[in-house]
CSV table of C-alpha atoms in Angstrom, one decimal:
chain,number,residue,atom,x,y,z
A,1,MET,CA,-82.6,67.0,17.6
A,2,LYS,CA,-84.3,64.5,15.1
A,3,GLN,CA,-81.9,61.8,13.0
A,4,ILE,CA,-79.3,44.8,0.7
A,5,ALA,CA,-80.9,39.9,-5.9
A,6,LEU,CA,-77.4,38.5,-5.2
A,7,LEU,CA,-74.4,40.5,-7.5
A,8,SER,CA,-75.9,43.3,-9.1
A,9,LEU,CA,-78.5,44.1,-6.3
A,10,ALA,CA,-77.0,42.8,-3.9
A,11,GLY,CA,-73.6,44.5,-4.9
A,12,ALA,CA,-75.2,47.6,-4.8
A,13,LEU,CA,-77.1,46.9,-1.6
A,14,LEU,CA,-73.6,46.3,0.0
A,15,THR,CA,-72.1,50.2,-1.5
A,16,ALA,CA,-75.5,52.2,0.2
A,17,CYS,CA,-75.2,50.3,3.2
A,18,ALA,CA,-71.3,49.3,3.8
A,19,THR,CA,-69.0,49.8,1.0
A,20,PRO,CA,-66.4,47.4,0.4
A,21,ALA,CA,-63.1,47.1,1.4
A,22,ALA,CA,-59.6,46.7,0.1
A,23,GLU,CA,-57.4,44.3,1.0
A,24,PRO,CA,-55.6,45.4,4.3
A,25,ALA,CA,-52.3,44.8,5.3
A,26,PRO,CA,-52.2,41.7,7.7
A,27,GLU,CA,-51.2,41.4,11.2
A,28,ALA,CA,-51.3,45.1,12.5
A,29,PRO,CA,-52.6,45.3,15.8
A,30,VAL,CA,-55.3,46.8,17.4
A,31,ALA,CA,-53.8,50.4,17.9
A,32,ALA,CA,-55.3,54.2,18.7
A,33,PRO,CA,-53.3,55.8,15.6
A,34,VAL,CA,-52.1,59.2,14.7
A,35,ALA,CA,-54.3,62.0,14.2
A,36,PRO,CA,-55.7,62.9,10.5
A,37,GLU,CA,-54.2,65.5,8.4
A,38,ALA,CA,-56.3,65.1,5.8
A,39,ASP,CA,-58.5,69.1,4.9
A,40,ASP,CA,-61.8,67.2,4.9
A,41,ALA,CA,-61.1,65.1,8.4
A,42,PRO,CA,-63.5,64.7,10.7
A,43,ALA,CA,-64.2,67.3,13.0
A,44,PRO,CA,-62.7,66.7,16.9
A,45,LYS,CA,-65.5,65.1,18.7
A,46,VAL,CA,-65.1,64.4,22.7
A,47,SER,CA,-67.5,62.4,24.4
A,48,PRO,CA,-68.9,63.6,27.5
A,49,GLY,CA,-66.5,60.6,28.9
A,50,GLY,CA,-63.1,62.7,27.6
A,51,PHE,CA,-62.9,60.4,24.6
A,52,ASP,CA,-61.6,62.7,21.7
A,53,TYR,CA,-63.3,60.4,18.6
A,54,GLU,CA,-60.6,62.1,16.1
A,55,SER,CA,-58.3,59.5,17.5
A,56,VAL,CA,-59.1,57.2,15.4
A,57,PHE,CA,-59.3,58.1,12.1
A,58,GLY,CA,-55.7,58.2,11.6
A,59,GLN,CA,-54.0,57.0,8.7
A,60,ASP,CA,-52.8,53.7,8.8
A,61,ASP,CA,-53.4,50.0,7.1
A,62,ARG,CA,-57.2,50.2,7.0
A,63,PRO,CA,-59.1,49.9,3.2
A,64,GLU,CA,-58.6,54.1,1.4
A,65,GLN,CA,-61.8,54.5,0.6
A,66,ASP,CA,-63.0,54.5,4.7
A,67,TYR,CA,-60.7,58.0,4.5
A,68,ASP,CA,-63.4,59.4,1.9
A,69,LEU,CA,-66.3,57.8,3.9
A,70,TYR,CA,-65.4,59.0,6.8
A,71,PRO,CA,-66.8,62.7,6.2
A,72,VAL,CA,-69.8,61.5,4.2
A,73,ARG,CA,-71.5,59.5,6.6
A,74,LYS,CA,-70.3,62.2,9.3
A,75,SER,CA,-68.6,59.1,11.2
A,76,ALA,CA,-67.0,61.0,13.9
A,77,GLU,CA,-70.3,62.7,15.3
A,78,VAL,CA,-71.9,59.2,15.0
A,79,LEU,CA,-69.5,58.0,17.4
A,80,ALA,CA,-69.7,60.1,19.7
A,81,PHE,CA,-74.1,60.3,19.6
A,82,ALA,CA,-73.4,56.5,19.9
A,83,GLY,CA,-70.8,57.3,23.0
A,84,ILE,CA,-69.0,54.0,22.5
A,85,MET,CA,-65.9,53.9,25.3
A,86,PRO,CA,-62.9,52.2,25.7
A,87,GLY,CA,-63.8,48.5,27.5
A,88,MET,CA,-67.4,48.4,26.1
A,89,THR,CA,-68.5,45.5,24.5
A,90,VAL,CA,-69.9,46.7,21.5
A,91,VAL,CA,-72.9,44.4,18.9
A,92,GLU,CA,-72.8,45.6,15.2
A,93,MET,CA,-75.5,44.1,13.3
A,94,GLU,CA,-75.5,44.3,9.7
A,95,ALA,CA,-71.8,44.9,9.9
A,96,GLY,CA,-70.8,44.9,6.4
A,97,ASP,CA,-67.7,44.7,5.1
A,98,GLY,CA,-66.4,46.5,8.5
A,99,PHE,CA,-66.4,49.6,7.8
A,100,TYR,CA,-67.6,51.1,11.0
A,101,THR,CA,-66.2,48.1,12.5
A,102,GLU,CA,-63.2,49.5,12.3
A,103,LEU,CA,-64.5,52.3,14.2
A,104,LEU,CA,-65.7,50.7,16.7
A,105,SER,CA,-62.7,47.8,17.6
A,106,ARG,CA,-60.4,51.0,17.8
A,107,VAL,CA,-62.5,52.8,20.2
A,108,ALA,CA,-63.2,49.8,22.4
A,109,GLY,CA,-59.7,48.9,22.7
A,110,PRO,CA,-57.9,45.8,24.2
A,111,ASP,CA,-60.1,45.4,27.4
A,112,GLY,CA,-64.0,45.7,25.3
A,113,LYS,CA,-65.3,43.3,22.7
A,114,VAL,CA,-67.1,44.0,19.5
A,115,TYR,CA,-69.8,40.9,17.6
A,116,MET,CA,-69.6,42.2,13.8
A,117,GLN,CA,-73.3,40.6,12.6
A,118,ASN,CA,-73.9,39.6,9.2
A,119,PRO,CA,-76.4,36.8,7.8
A,120,PRO,CA,-75.3,34.2,6.2
A,121,SER,CA,-77.2,35.8,3.1
A,122,PHE,CA,-74.4,38.8,2.8
A,123,LYS,CA,-71.4,36.0,2.0
A,124,ALA,CA,-72.0,35.5,-2.2
A,125,PHE,CA,-71.0,39.5,-2.0
A,126,LEU,CA,-69.3,40.7,1.0
A,127,GLY,CA,-66.6,37.6,0.0
A,128,ASP,CA,-63.7,37.8,1.7
A,129,SER,CA,-63.7,41.6,2.8
A,130,VAL,CA,-64.4,40.6,6.4
A,131,SER,CA,-61.6,38.4,7.0
A,132,LYS,CA,-59.2,40.6,4.9
A,133,ARG,CA,-60.3,44.0,7.1
A,134,VAL,CA,-60.3,41.6,10.6
A,135,ASP,CA,-58.2,38.6,10.6
A,136,GLY,CA,-54.9,39.1,12.1
A,137,ARG,CA,-56.2,43.5,12.7
A,138,LEU,CA,-58.8,43.5,14.2
A,139,LEU,CA,-58.1,41.5,17.7
A,140,ASN,CA,-60.8,42.1,19.6
A,141,VAL,CA,-63.6,41.2,16.9
A,142,GLN,CA,-65.5,38.8,16.9
A,143,ILE,CA,-67.7,37.3,13.6
A,144,VAL,CA,-70.8,36.7,13.7
A,145,GLU,CA,-72.9,34.7,11.1
A,146,SER,CA,-76.8,35.0,11.3
A,147,ALA,CA,-79.5,36.1,11.4
A,148,PHE,CA,-80.5,39.0,12.6
A,149,ASP,CA,-83.2,37.2,15.1
A,150,ASN,CA,-80.7,35.0,15.9
A,151,LEU,CA,-77.5,36.6,18.3
A,152,SER,CA,-76.8,33.4,20.5
A,153,ASN,CA,-73.6,33.8,19.8
A,154,VAL,CA,-74.0,36.7,22.0
A,155,PRO,CA,-74.7,36.6,26.4
A,156,ASP,CA,-77.7,37.6,28.0
A,157,ALA,CA,-76.7,41.4,29.1
A,158,ASP,CA,-73.4,41.2,27.8
A,159,ALA,CA,-73.5,44.4,25.4
A,160,ASP,CA,-72.7,47.6,26.0
A,161,ILE,CA,-74.3,49.5,23.1
A,162,VAL,CA,-76.0,47.8,20.2
A,163,THR,CA,-75.4,49.8,16.7
A,164,TRP,CA,-77.2,49.1,13.9
A,165,PHE,CA,-76.2,51.7,10.9
A,166,LEU,CA,-77.9,51.6,7.7
A,167,GLY,CA,-79.8,48.3,8.1
A,168,PRO,CA,-83.0,47.5,10.1
A,169,HIS,CA,-84.6,48.2,6.3
A,170,GLU,CA,-83.6,44.9,6.0
A,171,LEU,CA,-86.1,43.6,8.2
A,172,TRP,CA,-89.0,43.4,5.2
A,173,TYR,CA,-86.2,42.5,2.2
A,174,THR,CA,-85.9,39.2,0.6
A,175,PRO,CA,-82.7,38.6,-1.4
A,176,LYS,CA,-83.4,37.1,-4.7
A,177,ASP,CA,-83.7,33.2,-4.5
A,178,GLU,CA,-84.0,33.6,-0.9
A,179,PRO,CA,-87.0,32.4,1.0
A,180,GLU,CA,-89.2,35.0,2.8
A,181,GLY,CA,-88.4,36.6,6.1
A,182,VAL,CA,-85.0,34.9,5.8
A,183,LEU,CA,-82.6,37.7,7.3
A,184,GLY,CA,-85.0,37.7,10.5
A,185,ASP,CA,-88.8,37.4,12.2
A,186,PRO,CA,-88.5,41.9,13.2
A,187,ASP,CA,-90.0,41.1,16.5
A,188,MET,CA,-87.9,38.1,17.5
A,189,THR,CA,-84.8,40.4,16.5
A,190,PHE,CA,-85.3,43.0,18.8
A,191,ASP,CA,-86.2,40.5,21.6
A,192,GLU,CA,-82.8,39.5,20.7
A,193,ILE,CA,-81.1,42.8,21.0
A,194,ALA,CA,-82.9,43.2,24.4
A,195,ARG,CA,-81.6,40.3,25.1
A,196,VAL,CA,-78.1,41.0,25.0
A,197,LEU,CA,-78.3,44.5,26.5
A,198,LYS,CA,-77.1,45.3,29.7
A,199,PRO,CA,-79.7,47.1,32.0
A,200,GLY,CA,-78.9,50.6,31.4
A,201,GLY,CA,-76.9,49.7,28.0
A,202,HIS,CA,-78.0,51.6,25.0
A,203,LEU,CA,-79.5,50.3,20.8
A,204,VAL,CA,-78.6,53.1,18.5
A,205,VAL,CA,-80.2,53.2,15.3
A,206,LEU,CA,-79.2,54.6,11.7
A,207,ASP,CA,-81.4,53.9,8.6
A,208,HIS,CA,-82.5,56.3,5.6
A,209,MET,CA,-85.5,57.9,5.9
A,210,ALA,CA,-88.8,57.0,4.5
A,211,PRO,CA,-92.8,59.5,4.8
A,212,ALA,CA,-94.0,59.0,7.7
A,213,GLY,CA,-96.6,56.7,7.3
A,214,SER,CA,-95.3,54.3,5.1
A,215,PRO,CA,-95.5,50.8,5.6
A,216,PRO,CA,-92.6,48.7,7.0
A,217,THR,CA,-92.2,46.7,3.5
A,218,THR,CA,-91.0,50.0,1.4
A,219,GLY,CA,-88.0,48.3,3.4
A,220,GLY,CA,-87.8,46.1,0.9
A,221,ASP,CA,-88.6,48.3,-2.4
A,222,THR,CA,-86.6,51.4,-1.5
A,223,HIS,CA,-84.6,50.7,1.1
A,224,ARG,CA,-85.8,53.1,3.3
A,225,ILE,CA,-88.1,53.1,7.0
A,226,ASP,CA,-90.8,55.2,8.3
A,227,LYS,CA,-88.9,55.3,11.7
A,228,ALA,CA,-92.0,56.1,13.6
A,229,VAL,CA,-91.9,52.2,12.7
A,230,ILE,CA,-88.8,51.6,14.3
A,231,ILE,CA,-89.5,53.4,17.8
A,232,ALA,CA,-92.9,51.3,17.7
A,233,LEU,CA,-90.3,48.4,17.7
A,234,ALA,CA,-87.8,49.3,20.2
A,235,GLU,CA,-90.6,50.2,22.9
A,236,ASN,CA,-92.4,47.1,22.3
A,237,HIS,CA,-89.8,45.3,23.4
A,238,GLY,CA,-88.8,47.1,26.5
A,239,LEU,CA,-86.7,49.9,24.9
A,240,THR,CA,-87.5,53.7,25.6
A,241,LEU,CA,-86.4,56.6,23.2
A,242,VAL,CA,-83.7,58.7,25.2
A,243,ASP,CA,-82.0,60.3,21.9
A,244,GLU,CA,-82.0,61.7,18.3
A,245,SER,CA,-79.6,63.5,16.5
A,246,ASP,CA,-80.5,65.4,13.1
A,247,VAL,CA,-76.6,65.1,11.6
A,248,LEU,CA,-77.8,63.0,8.6
A,249,ALA,CA,-81.1,64.7,7.6
A,250,ASN,CA,-81.3,66.0,4.1
A,251,PRO,CA,-84.7,68.2,3.9
A,252,ASP,CA,-83.9,68.6,0.3
A,253,ASP,CA,-84.9,64.3,0.1
A,254,ASP,CA,-88.5,63.7,-0.3
A,255,GLY,CA,-87.7,59.8,1.1
A,256,THR,CA,-89.6,58.5,-1.8
A,257,VAL,CA,-86.2,57.8,-3.9
A,258,GLN,CA,-84.6,55.0,-3.8
A,259,VAL,CA,-81.2,55.1,-1.8
A,260,PHE,CA,-79.5,53.5,-4.9
A,261,ASP,CA,-80.4,56.7,-7.3
A,262,PRO,CA,-77.4,58.8,-8.1
A,263,ALA,CA,-79.7,62.1,-7.1
A,264,VAL,CA,-79.7,61.0,-3.7
A,265,ARG,CA,-77.1,58.3,-3.2
A,266,ARG,CA,-75.0,58.6,-0.1
A,267,LYS,CA,-77.7,62.0,0.3
A,268,THR,CA,-80.9,60.8,1.8
A,269,ASP,CA,-82.3,61.9,4.6
A,270,ARG,CA,-81.5,59.7,8.2
A,271,PHE,CA,-82.7,59.8,10.8
A,272,LEU,CA,-80.0,58.6,14.3
A,273,LEU,CA,-81.9,57.1,17.2
A,274,LYS,CA,-80.8,56.5,20.6
A,275,PHE,CA,-82.5,53.3,23.1
A,276,ALA,CA,-82.2,52.9,26.6
A,277,LYS,CA,-83.0,49.8,28.0
């Protein structure tokens, strides 16, 4: 087992890291929808705690594009690996337009909570996609606009799980016309992650793989990161690697091509890691 200037590049980066949302119908409550009927729907996945993740993929008022991407992103498998359960509090780093927020919200349910975090720099290309997805729909979601190294909206030891899907490499990316480091300092970011996690809580990281030994600055160039960089950061801040999945691995991707290249887009070799506090 093993497993991002504004407008043109920013639009491309959002497509790679968080697909833009179509406008959903308002006022839909958080609810467990019916099971999917499409042939390419995610295979049933059940957590060790008995939660059937397939139950959150049913057809409803969410953006239609989501359904096309579930099998591509192997979202059911990612949720099962993360271990999100009803009633949990989740901090979702770099949530983008909320593709995964939708799913996390539905799993956490009315007794749980999801902090949907995005840097203020993202507002230029996210537009109103976040409010359209969340407002009046995902009632257990709190929107947080902050740099990655400032999770002050989240109390100490409040989160059962912190997720960061297709994003840690952004710590070394600088949006156009913005100062270097505007998205967050790597060490301070992982300090914050460790702070908000409960003892025994988990950090789940998914990102595009860069070749072993690549410098962290690769994150700002090809939008990839050597997983060893993330492992070292996590371990240096009191987190322990406890699991890894190769569900999104692709040995045909050598890790050198920029992730927006049509040859590898949505087919990159991706790592999926779980750390415990």
